[in-house]
PDB file of N, CA and C in Angstrom:
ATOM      1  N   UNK I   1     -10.736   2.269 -15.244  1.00 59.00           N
ATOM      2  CA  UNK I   1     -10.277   3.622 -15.280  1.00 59.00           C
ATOM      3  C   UNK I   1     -11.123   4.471 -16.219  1.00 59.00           C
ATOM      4  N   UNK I   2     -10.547   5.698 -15.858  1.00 66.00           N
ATOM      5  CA  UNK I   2     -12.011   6.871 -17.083  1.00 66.00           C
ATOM      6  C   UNK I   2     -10.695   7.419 -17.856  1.00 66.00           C
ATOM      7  N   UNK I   3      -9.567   6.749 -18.173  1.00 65.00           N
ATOM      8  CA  UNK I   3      -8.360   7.292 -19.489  1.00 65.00           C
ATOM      9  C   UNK I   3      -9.547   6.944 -20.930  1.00 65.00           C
ATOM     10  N   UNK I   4      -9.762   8.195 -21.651  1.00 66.00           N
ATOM     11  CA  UNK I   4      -8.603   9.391 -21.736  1.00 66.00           C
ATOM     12  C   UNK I   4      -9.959  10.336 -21.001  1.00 66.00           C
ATOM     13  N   UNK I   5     -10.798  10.109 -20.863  1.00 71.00           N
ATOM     14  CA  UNK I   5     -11.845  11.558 -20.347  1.00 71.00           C
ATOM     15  C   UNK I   5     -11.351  12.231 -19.030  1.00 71.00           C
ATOM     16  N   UNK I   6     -10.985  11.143 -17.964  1.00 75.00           N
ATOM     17  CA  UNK I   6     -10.430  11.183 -16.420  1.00 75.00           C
ATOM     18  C   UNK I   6      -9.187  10.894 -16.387  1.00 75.00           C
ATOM     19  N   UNK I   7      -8.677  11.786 -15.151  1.00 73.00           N
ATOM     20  CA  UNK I   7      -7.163  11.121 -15.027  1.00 73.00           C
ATOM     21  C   UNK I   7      -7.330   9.999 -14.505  1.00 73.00           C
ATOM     22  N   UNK I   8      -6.224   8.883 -14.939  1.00 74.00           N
ATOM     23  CA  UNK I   8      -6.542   7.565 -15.324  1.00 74.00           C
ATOM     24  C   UNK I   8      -4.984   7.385 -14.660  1.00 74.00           C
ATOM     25  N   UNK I   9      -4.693   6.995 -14.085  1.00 78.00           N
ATOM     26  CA  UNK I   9      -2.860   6.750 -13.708  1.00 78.00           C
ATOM     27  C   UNK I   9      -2.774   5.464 -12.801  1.00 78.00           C
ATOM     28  N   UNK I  10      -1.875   4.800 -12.846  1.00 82.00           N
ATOM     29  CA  UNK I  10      -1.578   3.387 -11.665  1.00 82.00           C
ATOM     30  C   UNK I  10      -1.154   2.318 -12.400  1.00 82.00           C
ATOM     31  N   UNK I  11      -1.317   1.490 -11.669  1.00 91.00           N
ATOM     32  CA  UNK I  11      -1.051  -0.256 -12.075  1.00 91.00           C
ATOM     33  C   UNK I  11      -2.128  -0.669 -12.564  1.00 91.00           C
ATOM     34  N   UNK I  12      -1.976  -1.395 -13.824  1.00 91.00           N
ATOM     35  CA  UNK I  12      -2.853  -2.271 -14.255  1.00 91.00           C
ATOM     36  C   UNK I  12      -2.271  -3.905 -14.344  1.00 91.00           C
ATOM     37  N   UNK I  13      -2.954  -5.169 -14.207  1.00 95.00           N
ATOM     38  CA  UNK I  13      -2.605  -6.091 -14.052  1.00 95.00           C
ATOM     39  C   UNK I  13      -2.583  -6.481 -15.595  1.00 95.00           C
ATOM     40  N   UNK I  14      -1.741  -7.320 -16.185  1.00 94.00           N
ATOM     41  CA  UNK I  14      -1.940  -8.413 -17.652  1.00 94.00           C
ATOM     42  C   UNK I  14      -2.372  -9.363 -17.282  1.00 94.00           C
ATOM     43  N   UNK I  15      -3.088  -9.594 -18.400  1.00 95.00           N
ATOM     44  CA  UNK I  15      -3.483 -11.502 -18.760  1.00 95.00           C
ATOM     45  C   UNK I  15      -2.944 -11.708 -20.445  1.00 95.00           C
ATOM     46  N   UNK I  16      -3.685 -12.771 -20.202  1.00 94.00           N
ATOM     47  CA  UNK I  16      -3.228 -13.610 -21.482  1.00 94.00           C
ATOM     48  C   UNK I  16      -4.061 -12.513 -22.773  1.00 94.00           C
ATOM     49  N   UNK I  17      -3.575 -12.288 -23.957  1.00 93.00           N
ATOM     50  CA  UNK I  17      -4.444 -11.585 -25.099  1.00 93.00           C
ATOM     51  C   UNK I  17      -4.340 -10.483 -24.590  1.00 93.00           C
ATOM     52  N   UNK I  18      -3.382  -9.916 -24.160  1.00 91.00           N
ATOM     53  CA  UNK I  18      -3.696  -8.270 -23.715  1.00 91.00           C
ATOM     54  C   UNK I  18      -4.997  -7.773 -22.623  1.00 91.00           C
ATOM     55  N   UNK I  19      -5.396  -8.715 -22.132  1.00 93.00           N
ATOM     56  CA  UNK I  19      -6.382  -8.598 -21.332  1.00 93.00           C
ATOM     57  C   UNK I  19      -5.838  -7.881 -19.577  1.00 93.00           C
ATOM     58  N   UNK I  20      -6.669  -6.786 -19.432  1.00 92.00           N
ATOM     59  CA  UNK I  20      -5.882  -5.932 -18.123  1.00 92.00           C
ATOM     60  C   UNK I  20      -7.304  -5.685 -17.784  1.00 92.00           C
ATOM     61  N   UNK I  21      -6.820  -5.210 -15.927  1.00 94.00           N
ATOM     62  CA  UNK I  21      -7.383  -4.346 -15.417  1.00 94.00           C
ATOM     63  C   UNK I  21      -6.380  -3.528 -14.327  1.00 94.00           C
ATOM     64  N   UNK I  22      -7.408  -2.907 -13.921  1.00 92.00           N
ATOM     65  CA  UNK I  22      -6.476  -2.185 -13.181  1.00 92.00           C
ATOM     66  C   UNK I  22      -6.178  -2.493 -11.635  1.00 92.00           C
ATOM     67  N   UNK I  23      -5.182  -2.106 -11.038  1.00 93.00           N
ATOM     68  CA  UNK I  23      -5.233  -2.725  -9.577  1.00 93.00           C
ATOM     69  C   UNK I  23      -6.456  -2.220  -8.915  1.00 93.00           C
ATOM     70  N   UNK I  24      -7.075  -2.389  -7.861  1.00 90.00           N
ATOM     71  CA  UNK I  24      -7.767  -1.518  -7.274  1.00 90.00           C
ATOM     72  C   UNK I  24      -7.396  -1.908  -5.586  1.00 90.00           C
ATOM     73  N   UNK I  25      -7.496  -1.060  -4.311  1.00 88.00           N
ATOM     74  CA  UNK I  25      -7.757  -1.228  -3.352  1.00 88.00           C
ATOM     75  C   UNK I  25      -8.689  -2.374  -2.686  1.00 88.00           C
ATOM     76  N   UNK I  26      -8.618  -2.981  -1.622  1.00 86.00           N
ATOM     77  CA  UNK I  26      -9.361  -4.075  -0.897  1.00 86.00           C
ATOM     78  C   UNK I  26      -9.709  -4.706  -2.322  1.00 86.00           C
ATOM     79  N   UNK I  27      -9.604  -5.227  -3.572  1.00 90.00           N
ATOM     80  CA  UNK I  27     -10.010  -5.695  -4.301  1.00 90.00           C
ATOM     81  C   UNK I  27      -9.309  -7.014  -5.417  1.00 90.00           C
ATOM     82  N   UNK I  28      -9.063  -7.975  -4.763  1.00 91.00           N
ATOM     83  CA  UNK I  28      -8.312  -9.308  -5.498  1.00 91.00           C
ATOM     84  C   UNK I  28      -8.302  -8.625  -7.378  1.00 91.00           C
ATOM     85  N   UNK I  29      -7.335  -9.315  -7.743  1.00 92.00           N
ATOM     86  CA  UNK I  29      -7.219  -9.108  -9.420  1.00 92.00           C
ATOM     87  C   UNK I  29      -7.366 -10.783  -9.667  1.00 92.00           C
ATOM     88  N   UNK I  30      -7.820 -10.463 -11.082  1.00 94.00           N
ATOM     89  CA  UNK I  30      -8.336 -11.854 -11.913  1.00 94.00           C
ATOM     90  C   UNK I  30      -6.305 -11.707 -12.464  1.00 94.00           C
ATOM     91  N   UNK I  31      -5.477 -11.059 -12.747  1.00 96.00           N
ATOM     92  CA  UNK I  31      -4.641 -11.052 -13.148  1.00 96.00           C
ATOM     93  C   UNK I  31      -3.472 -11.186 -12.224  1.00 96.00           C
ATOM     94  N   UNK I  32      -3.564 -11.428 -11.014  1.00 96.00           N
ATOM     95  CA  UNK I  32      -2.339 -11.020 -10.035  1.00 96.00           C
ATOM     96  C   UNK I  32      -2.249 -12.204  -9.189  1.00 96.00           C
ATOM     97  N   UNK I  33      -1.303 -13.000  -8.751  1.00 96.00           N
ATOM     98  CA  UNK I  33      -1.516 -13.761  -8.075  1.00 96.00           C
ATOM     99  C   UNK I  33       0.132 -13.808  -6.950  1.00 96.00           C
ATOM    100  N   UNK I  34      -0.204 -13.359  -5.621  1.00 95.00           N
ATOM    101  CA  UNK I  34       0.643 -12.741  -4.813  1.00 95.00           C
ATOM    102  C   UNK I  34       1.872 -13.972  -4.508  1.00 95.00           C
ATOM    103  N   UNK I  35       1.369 -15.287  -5.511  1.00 97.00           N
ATOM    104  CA  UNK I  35       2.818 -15.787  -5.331  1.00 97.00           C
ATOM    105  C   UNK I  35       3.907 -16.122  -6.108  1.00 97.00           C
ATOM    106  N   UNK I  36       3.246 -15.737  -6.756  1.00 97.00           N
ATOM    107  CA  UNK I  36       4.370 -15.475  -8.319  1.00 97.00           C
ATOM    108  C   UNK I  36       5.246 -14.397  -8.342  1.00 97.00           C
ATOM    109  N   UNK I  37       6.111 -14.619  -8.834  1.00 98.00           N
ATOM    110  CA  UNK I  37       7.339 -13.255  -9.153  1.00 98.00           C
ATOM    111  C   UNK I  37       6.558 -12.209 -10.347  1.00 98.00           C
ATOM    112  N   UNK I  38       6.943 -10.848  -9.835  1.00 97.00           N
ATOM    113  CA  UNK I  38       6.440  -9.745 -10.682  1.00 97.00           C
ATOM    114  C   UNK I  38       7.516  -9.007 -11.614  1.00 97.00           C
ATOM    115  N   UNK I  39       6.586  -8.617 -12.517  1.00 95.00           N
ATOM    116  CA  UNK I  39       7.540  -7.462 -13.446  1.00 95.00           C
ATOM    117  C   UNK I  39       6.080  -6.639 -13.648  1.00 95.00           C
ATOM    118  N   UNK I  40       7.321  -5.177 -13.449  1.00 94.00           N
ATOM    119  CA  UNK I  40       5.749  -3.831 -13.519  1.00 94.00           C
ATOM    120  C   UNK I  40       6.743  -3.172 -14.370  1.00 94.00           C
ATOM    121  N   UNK I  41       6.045  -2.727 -15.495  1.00 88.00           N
ATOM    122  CA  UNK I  41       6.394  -1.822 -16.638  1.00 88.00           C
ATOM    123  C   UNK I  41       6.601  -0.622 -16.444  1.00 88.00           C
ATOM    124  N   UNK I  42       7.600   0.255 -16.544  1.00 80.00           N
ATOM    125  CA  UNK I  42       6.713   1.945 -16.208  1.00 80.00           C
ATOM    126  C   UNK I  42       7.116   2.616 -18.013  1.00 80.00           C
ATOM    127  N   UNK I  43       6.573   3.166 -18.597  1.00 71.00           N
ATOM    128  CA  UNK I  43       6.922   3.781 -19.691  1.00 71.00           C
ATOM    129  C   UNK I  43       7.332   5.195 -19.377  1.00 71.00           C
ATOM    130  N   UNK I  44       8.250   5.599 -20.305  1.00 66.00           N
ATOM    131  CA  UNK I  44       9.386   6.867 -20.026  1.00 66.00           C
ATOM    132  C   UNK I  44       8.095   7.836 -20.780  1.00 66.00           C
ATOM    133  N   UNK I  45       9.182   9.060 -20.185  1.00 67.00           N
ATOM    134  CA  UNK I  45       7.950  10.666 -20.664  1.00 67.00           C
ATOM    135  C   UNK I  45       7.813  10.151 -22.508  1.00 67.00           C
ATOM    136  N   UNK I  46       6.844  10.576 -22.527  1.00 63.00           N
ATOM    137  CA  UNK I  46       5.837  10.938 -24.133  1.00 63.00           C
ATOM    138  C   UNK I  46       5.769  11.821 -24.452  1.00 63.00           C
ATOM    139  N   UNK I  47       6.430  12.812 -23.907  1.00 60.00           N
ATOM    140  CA  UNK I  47       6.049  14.566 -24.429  1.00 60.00           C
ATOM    141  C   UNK I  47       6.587  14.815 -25.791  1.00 60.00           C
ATOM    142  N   UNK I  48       7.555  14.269 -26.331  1.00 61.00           N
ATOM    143  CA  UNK I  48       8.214  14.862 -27.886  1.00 61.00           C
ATOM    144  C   UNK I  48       7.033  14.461 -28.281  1.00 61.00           C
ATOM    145  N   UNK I  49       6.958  15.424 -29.566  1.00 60.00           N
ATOM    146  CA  UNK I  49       5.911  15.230 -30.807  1.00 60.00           C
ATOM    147  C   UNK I  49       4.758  15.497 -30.236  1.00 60.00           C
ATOM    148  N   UNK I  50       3.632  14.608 -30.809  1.00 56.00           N
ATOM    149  CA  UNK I  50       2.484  14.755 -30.064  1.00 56.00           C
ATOM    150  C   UNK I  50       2.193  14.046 -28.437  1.00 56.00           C
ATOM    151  N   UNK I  51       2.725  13.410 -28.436  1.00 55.00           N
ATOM    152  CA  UNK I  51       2.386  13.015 -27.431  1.00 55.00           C
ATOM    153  C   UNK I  51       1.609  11.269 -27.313  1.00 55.00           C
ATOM    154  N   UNK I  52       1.388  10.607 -26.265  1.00 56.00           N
ATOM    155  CA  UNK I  52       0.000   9.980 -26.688  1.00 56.00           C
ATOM    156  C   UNK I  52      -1.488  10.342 -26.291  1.00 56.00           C
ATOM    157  N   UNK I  53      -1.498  11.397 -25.555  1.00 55.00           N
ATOM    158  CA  UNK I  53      -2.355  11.529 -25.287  1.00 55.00           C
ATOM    159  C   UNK I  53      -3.404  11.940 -26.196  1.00 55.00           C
ATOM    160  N   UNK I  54      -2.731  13.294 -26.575  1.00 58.00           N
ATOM    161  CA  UNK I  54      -2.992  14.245 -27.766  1.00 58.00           C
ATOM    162  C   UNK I  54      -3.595  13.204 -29.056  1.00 58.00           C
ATOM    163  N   UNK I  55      -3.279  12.012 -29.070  1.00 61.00           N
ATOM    164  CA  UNK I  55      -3.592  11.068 -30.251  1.00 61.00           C
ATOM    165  C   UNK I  55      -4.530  10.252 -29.572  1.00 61.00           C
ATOM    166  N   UNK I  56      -5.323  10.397 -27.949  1.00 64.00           N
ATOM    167  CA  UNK I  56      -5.748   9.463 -27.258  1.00 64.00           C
ATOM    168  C   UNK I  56      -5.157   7.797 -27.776  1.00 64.00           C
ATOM    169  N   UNK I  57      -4.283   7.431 -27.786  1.00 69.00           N
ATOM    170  CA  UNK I  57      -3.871   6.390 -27.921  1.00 69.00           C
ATOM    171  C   UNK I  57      -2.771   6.006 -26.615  1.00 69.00           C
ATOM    172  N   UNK I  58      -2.875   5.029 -26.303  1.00 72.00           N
ATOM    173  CA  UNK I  58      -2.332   4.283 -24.415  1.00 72.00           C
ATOM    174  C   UNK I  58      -1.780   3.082 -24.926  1.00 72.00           C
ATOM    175  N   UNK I  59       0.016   3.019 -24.758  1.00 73.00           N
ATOM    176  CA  UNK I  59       0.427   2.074 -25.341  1.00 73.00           C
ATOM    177  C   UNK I  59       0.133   1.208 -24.236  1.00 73.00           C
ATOM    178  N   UNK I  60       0.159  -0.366 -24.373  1.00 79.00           N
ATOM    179  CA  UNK I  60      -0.764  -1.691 -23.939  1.00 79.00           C
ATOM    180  C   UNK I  60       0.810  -3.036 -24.611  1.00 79.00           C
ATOM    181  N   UNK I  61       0.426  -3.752 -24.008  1.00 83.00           N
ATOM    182  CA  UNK I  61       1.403  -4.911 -23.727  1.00 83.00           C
ATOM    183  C   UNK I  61       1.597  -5.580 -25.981  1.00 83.00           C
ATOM    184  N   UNK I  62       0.661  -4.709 -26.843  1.00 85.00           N
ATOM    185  CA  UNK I  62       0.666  -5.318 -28.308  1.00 85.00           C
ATOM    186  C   UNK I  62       1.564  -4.282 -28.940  1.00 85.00           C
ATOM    187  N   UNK I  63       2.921  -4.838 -29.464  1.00 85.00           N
ATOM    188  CA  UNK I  63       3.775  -4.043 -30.139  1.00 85.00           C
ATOM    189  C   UNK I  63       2.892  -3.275 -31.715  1.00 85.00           C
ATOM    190  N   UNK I  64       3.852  -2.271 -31.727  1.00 82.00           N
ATOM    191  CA  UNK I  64       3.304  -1.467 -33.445  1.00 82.00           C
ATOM    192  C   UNK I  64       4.548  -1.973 -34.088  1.00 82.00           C
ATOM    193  N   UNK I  65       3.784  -1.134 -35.552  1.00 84.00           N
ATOM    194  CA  UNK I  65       4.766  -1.574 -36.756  1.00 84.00           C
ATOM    195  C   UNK I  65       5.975  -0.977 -36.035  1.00 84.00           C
ATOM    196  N   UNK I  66       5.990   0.238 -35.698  1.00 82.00           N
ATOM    197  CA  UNK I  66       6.963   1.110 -35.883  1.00 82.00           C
ATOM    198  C   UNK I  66       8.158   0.354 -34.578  1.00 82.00           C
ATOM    199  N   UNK I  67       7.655  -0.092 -33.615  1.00 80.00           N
ATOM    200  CA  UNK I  67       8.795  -0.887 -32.484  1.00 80.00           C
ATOM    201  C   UNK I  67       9.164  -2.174 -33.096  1.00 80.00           C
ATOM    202  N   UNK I  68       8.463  -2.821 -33.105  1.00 84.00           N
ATOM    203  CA  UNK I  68       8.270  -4.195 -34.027  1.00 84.00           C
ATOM    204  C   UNK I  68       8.326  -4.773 -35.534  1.00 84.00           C
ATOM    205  N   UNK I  69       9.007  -4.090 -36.219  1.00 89.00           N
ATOM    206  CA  UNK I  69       9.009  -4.266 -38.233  1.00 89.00           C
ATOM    207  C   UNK I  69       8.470  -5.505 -38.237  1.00 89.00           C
ATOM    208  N   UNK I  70       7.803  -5.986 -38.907  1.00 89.00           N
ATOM    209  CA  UNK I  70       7.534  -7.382 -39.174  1.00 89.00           C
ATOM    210  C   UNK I  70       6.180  -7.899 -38.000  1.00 89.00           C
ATOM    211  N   UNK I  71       6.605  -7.476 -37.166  1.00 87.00           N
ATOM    212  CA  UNK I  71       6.358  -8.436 -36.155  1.00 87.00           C
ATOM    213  C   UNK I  71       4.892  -7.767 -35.292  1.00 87.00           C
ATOM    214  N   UNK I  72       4.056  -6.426 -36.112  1.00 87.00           N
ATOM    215  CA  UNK I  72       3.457  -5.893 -35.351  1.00 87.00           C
ATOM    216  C   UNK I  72       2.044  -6.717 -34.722  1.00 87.00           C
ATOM    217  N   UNK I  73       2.080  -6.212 -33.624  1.00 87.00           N
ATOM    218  CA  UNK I  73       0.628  -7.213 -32.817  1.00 87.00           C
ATOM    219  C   UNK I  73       1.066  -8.253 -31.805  1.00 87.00           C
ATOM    220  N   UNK I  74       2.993  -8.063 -31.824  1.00 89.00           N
ATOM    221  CA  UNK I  74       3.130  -9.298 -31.300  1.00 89.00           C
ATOM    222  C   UNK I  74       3.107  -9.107 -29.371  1.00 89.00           C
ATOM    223  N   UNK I  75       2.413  -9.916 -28.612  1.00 89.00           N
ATOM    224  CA  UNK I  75       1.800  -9.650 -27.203  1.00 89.00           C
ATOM    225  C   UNK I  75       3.219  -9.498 -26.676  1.00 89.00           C
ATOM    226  N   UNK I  76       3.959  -8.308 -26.270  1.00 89.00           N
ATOM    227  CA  UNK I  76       5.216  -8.210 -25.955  1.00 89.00           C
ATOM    228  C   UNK I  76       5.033  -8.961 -23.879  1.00 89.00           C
ATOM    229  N   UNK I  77       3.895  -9.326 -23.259  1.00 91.00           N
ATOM    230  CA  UNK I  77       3.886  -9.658 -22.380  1.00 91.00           C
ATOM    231  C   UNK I  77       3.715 -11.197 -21.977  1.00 91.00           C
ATOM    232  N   UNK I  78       3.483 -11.759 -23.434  1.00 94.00           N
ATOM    233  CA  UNK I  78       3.105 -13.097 -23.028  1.00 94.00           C
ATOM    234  C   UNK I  78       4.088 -13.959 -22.628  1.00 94.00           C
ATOM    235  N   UNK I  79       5.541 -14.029 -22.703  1.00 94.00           N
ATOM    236  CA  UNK I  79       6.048 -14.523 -22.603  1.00 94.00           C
ATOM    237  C   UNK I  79       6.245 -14.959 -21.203  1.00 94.00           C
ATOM    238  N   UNK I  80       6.523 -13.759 -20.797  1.00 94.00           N
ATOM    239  CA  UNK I  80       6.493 -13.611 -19.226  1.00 94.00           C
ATOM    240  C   UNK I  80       5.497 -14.342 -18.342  1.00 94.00           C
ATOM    241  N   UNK I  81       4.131 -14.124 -18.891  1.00 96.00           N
ATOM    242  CA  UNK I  81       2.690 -14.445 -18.407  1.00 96.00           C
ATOM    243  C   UNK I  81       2.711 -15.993 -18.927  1.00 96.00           C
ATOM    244  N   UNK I  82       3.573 -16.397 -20.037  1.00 96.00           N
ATOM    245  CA  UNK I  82       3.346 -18.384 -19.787  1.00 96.00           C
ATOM    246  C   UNK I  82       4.408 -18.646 -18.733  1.00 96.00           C
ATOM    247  N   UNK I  83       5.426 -18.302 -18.540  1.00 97.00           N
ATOM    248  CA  UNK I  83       6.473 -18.636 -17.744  1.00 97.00           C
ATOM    249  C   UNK I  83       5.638 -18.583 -15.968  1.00 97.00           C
ATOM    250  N   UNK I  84       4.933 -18.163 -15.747  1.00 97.00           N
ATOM    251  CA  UNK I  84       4.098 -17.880 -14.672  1.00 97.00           C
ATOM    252  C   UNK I  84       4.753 -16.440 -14.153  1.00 97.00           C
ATOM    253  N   UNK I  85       4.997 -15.482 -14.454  1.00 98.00           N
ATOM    254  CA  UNK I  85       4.995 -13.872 -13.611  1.00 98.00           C
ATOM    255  C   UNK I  85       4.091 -13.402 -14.067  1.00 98.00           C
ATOM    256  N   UNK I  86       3.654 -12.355 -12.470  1.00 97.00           N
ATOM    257  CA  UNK I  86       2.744 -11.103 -12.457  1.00 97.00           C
ATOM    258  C   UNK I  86       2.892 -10.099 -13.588  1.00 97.00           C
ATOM    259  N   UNK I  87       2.754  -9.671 -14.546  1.00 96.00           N
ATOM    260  CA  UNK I  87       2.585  -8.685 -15.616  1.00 96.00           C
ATOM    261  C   UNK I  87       2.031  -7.330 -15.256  1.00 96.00           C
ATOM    262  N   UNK I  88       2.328  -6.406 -14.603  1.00 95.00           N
ATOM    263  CA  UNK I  88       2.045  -4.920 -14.011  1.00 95.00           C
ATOM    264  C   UNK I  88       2.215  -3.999 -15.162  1.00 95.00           C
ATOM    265  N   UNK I  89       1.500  -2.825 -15.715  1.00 90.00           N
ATOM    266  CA  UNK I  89       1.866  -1.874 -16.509  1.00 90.00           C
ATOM    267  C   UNK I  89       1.218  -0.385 -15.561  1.00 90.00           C
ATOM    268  N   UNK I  90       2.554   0.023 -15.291  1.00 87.00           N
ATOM    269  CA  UNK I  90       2.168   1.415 -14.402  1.00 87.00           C
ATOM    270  C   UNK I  90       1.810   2.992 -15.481  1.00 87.00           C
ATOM    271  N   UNK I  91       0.673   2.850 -15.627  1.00 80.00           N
ATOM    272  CA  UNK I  91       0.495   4.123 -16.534  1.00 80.00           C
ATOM    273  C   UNK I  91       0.569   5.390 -15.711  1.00 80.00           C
ATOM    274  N   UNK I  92       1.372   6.371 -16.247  1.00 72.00           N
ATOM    275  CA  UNK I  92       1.296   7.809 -15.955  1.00 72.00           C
ATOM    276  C   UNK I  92       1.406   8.658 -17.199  1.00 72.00           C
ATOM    277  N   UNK I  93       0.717   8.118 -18.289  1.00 66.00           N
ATOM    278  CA  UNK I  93       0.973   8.781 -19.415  1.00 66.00           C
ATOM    279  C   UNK I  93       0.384  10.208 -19.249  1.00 66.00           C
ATOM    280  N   UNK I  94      -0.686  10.422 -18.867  1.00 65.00           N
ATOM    281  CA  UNK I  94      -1.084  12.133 -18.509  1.00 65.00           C
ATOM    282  C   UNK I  94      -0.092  12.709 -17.772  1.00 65.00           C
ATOM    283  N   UNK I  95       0.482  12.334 -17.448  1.00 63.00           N
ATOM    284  CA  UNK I  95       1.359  13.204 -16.855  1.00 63.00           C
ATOM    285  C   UNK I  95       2.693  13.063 -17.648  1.00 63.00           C
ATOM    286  N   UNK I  96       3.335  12.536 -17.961  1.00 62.00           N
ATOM    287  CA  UNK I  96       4.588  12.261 -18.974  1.00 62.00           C
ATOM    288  C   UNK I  96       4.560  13.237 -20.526  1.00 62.00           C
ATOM    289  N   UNK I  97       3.538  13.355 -20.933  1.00 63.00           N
ATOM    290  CA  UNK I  97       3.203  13.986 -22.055  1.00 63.00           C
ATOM    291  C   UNK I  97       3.420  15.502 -21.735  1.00 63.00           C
ATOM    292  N   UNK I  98       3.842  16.283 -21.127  1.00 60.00           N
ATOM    293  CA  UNK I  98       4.262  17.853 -21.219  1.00 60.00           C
ATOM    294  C   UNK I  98       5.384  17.478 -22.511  1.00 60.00           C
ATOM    295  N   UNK I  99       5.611  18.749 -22.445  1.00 60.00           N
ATOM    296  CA  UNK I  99       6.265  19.146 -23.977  1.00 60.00           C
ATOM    297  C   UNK I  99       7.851  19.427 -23.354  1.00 60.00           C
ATOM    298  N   UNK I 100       7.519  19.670 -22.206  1.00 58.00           N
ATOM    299  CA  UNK I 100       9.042  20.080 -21.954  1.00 58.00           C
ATOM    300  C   UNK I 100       9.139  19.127 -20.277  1.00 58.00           C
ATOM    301  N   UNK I 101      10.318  18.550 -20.149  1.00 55.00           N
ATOM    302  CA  UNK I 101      10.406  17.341 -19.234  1.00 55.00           C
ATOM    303  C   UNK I 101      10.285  18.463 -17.796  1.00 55.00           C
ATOM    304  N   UNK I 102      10.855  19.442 -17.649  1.00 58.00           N
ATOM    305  CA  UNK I 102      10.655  20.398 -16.075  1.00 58.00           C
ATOM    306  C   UNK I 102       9.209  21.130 -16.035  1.00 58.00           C
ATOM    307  N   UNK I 103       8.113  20.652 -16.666  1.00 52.00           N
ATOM    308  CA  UNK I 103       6.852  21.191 -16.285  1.00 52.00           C
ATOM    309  C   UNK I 103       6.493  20.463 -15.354  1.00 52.00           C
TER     310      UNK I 103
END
């Protein structure tokens, strides 16, 4: 994807270590494997405060201090990904980030 220069929006696949890409058309994923059970993430609007965009920062499957006390860095996807499921994170953060939710 070209996030943050280009609009950047869709499914990206997990791996192990925070390692993603993104889905693409006619194109197999190193992360996806169509017989495993899936979970796809979608994150809620970002518009209070700054935003993430505004901070170019794209939250990713590694918790912060601030969700996580203690525990920051911890791969909030791995669990899932040893158990054997698909790991999906649907970004629409450019678009979620207005300031007011009816723009």
């Amino acid at each position: 994807g070209g996030w943050p220069v280009t609009m950047d929006t869709g499914l990206y696949w997990y791996g192990r270590d925070d390692a993603h890409e993104k889905a693409t058309d006619g194109r197999a994923s190193t992360y996806y494997d169509p017989t495993k059970p899936t979970l796809v993430f979608f994150h809620g609007w970002a518009g209070r405060g700054d935003g993430w965009t505004t901070s170019c920062t794209r939250m990713t499957s590694r918790c912060t201090e601030e969700l996580c006390p203690g525990a920051s860095g911890t791969l909030m996807f791995e669990p899932w990904i040893t158990a054997g499921w698909n790991v999906g994170f649907f970004y629409w953060d450019q678009f979620a980030d207005e300031s007011c939710i009816r723009d």
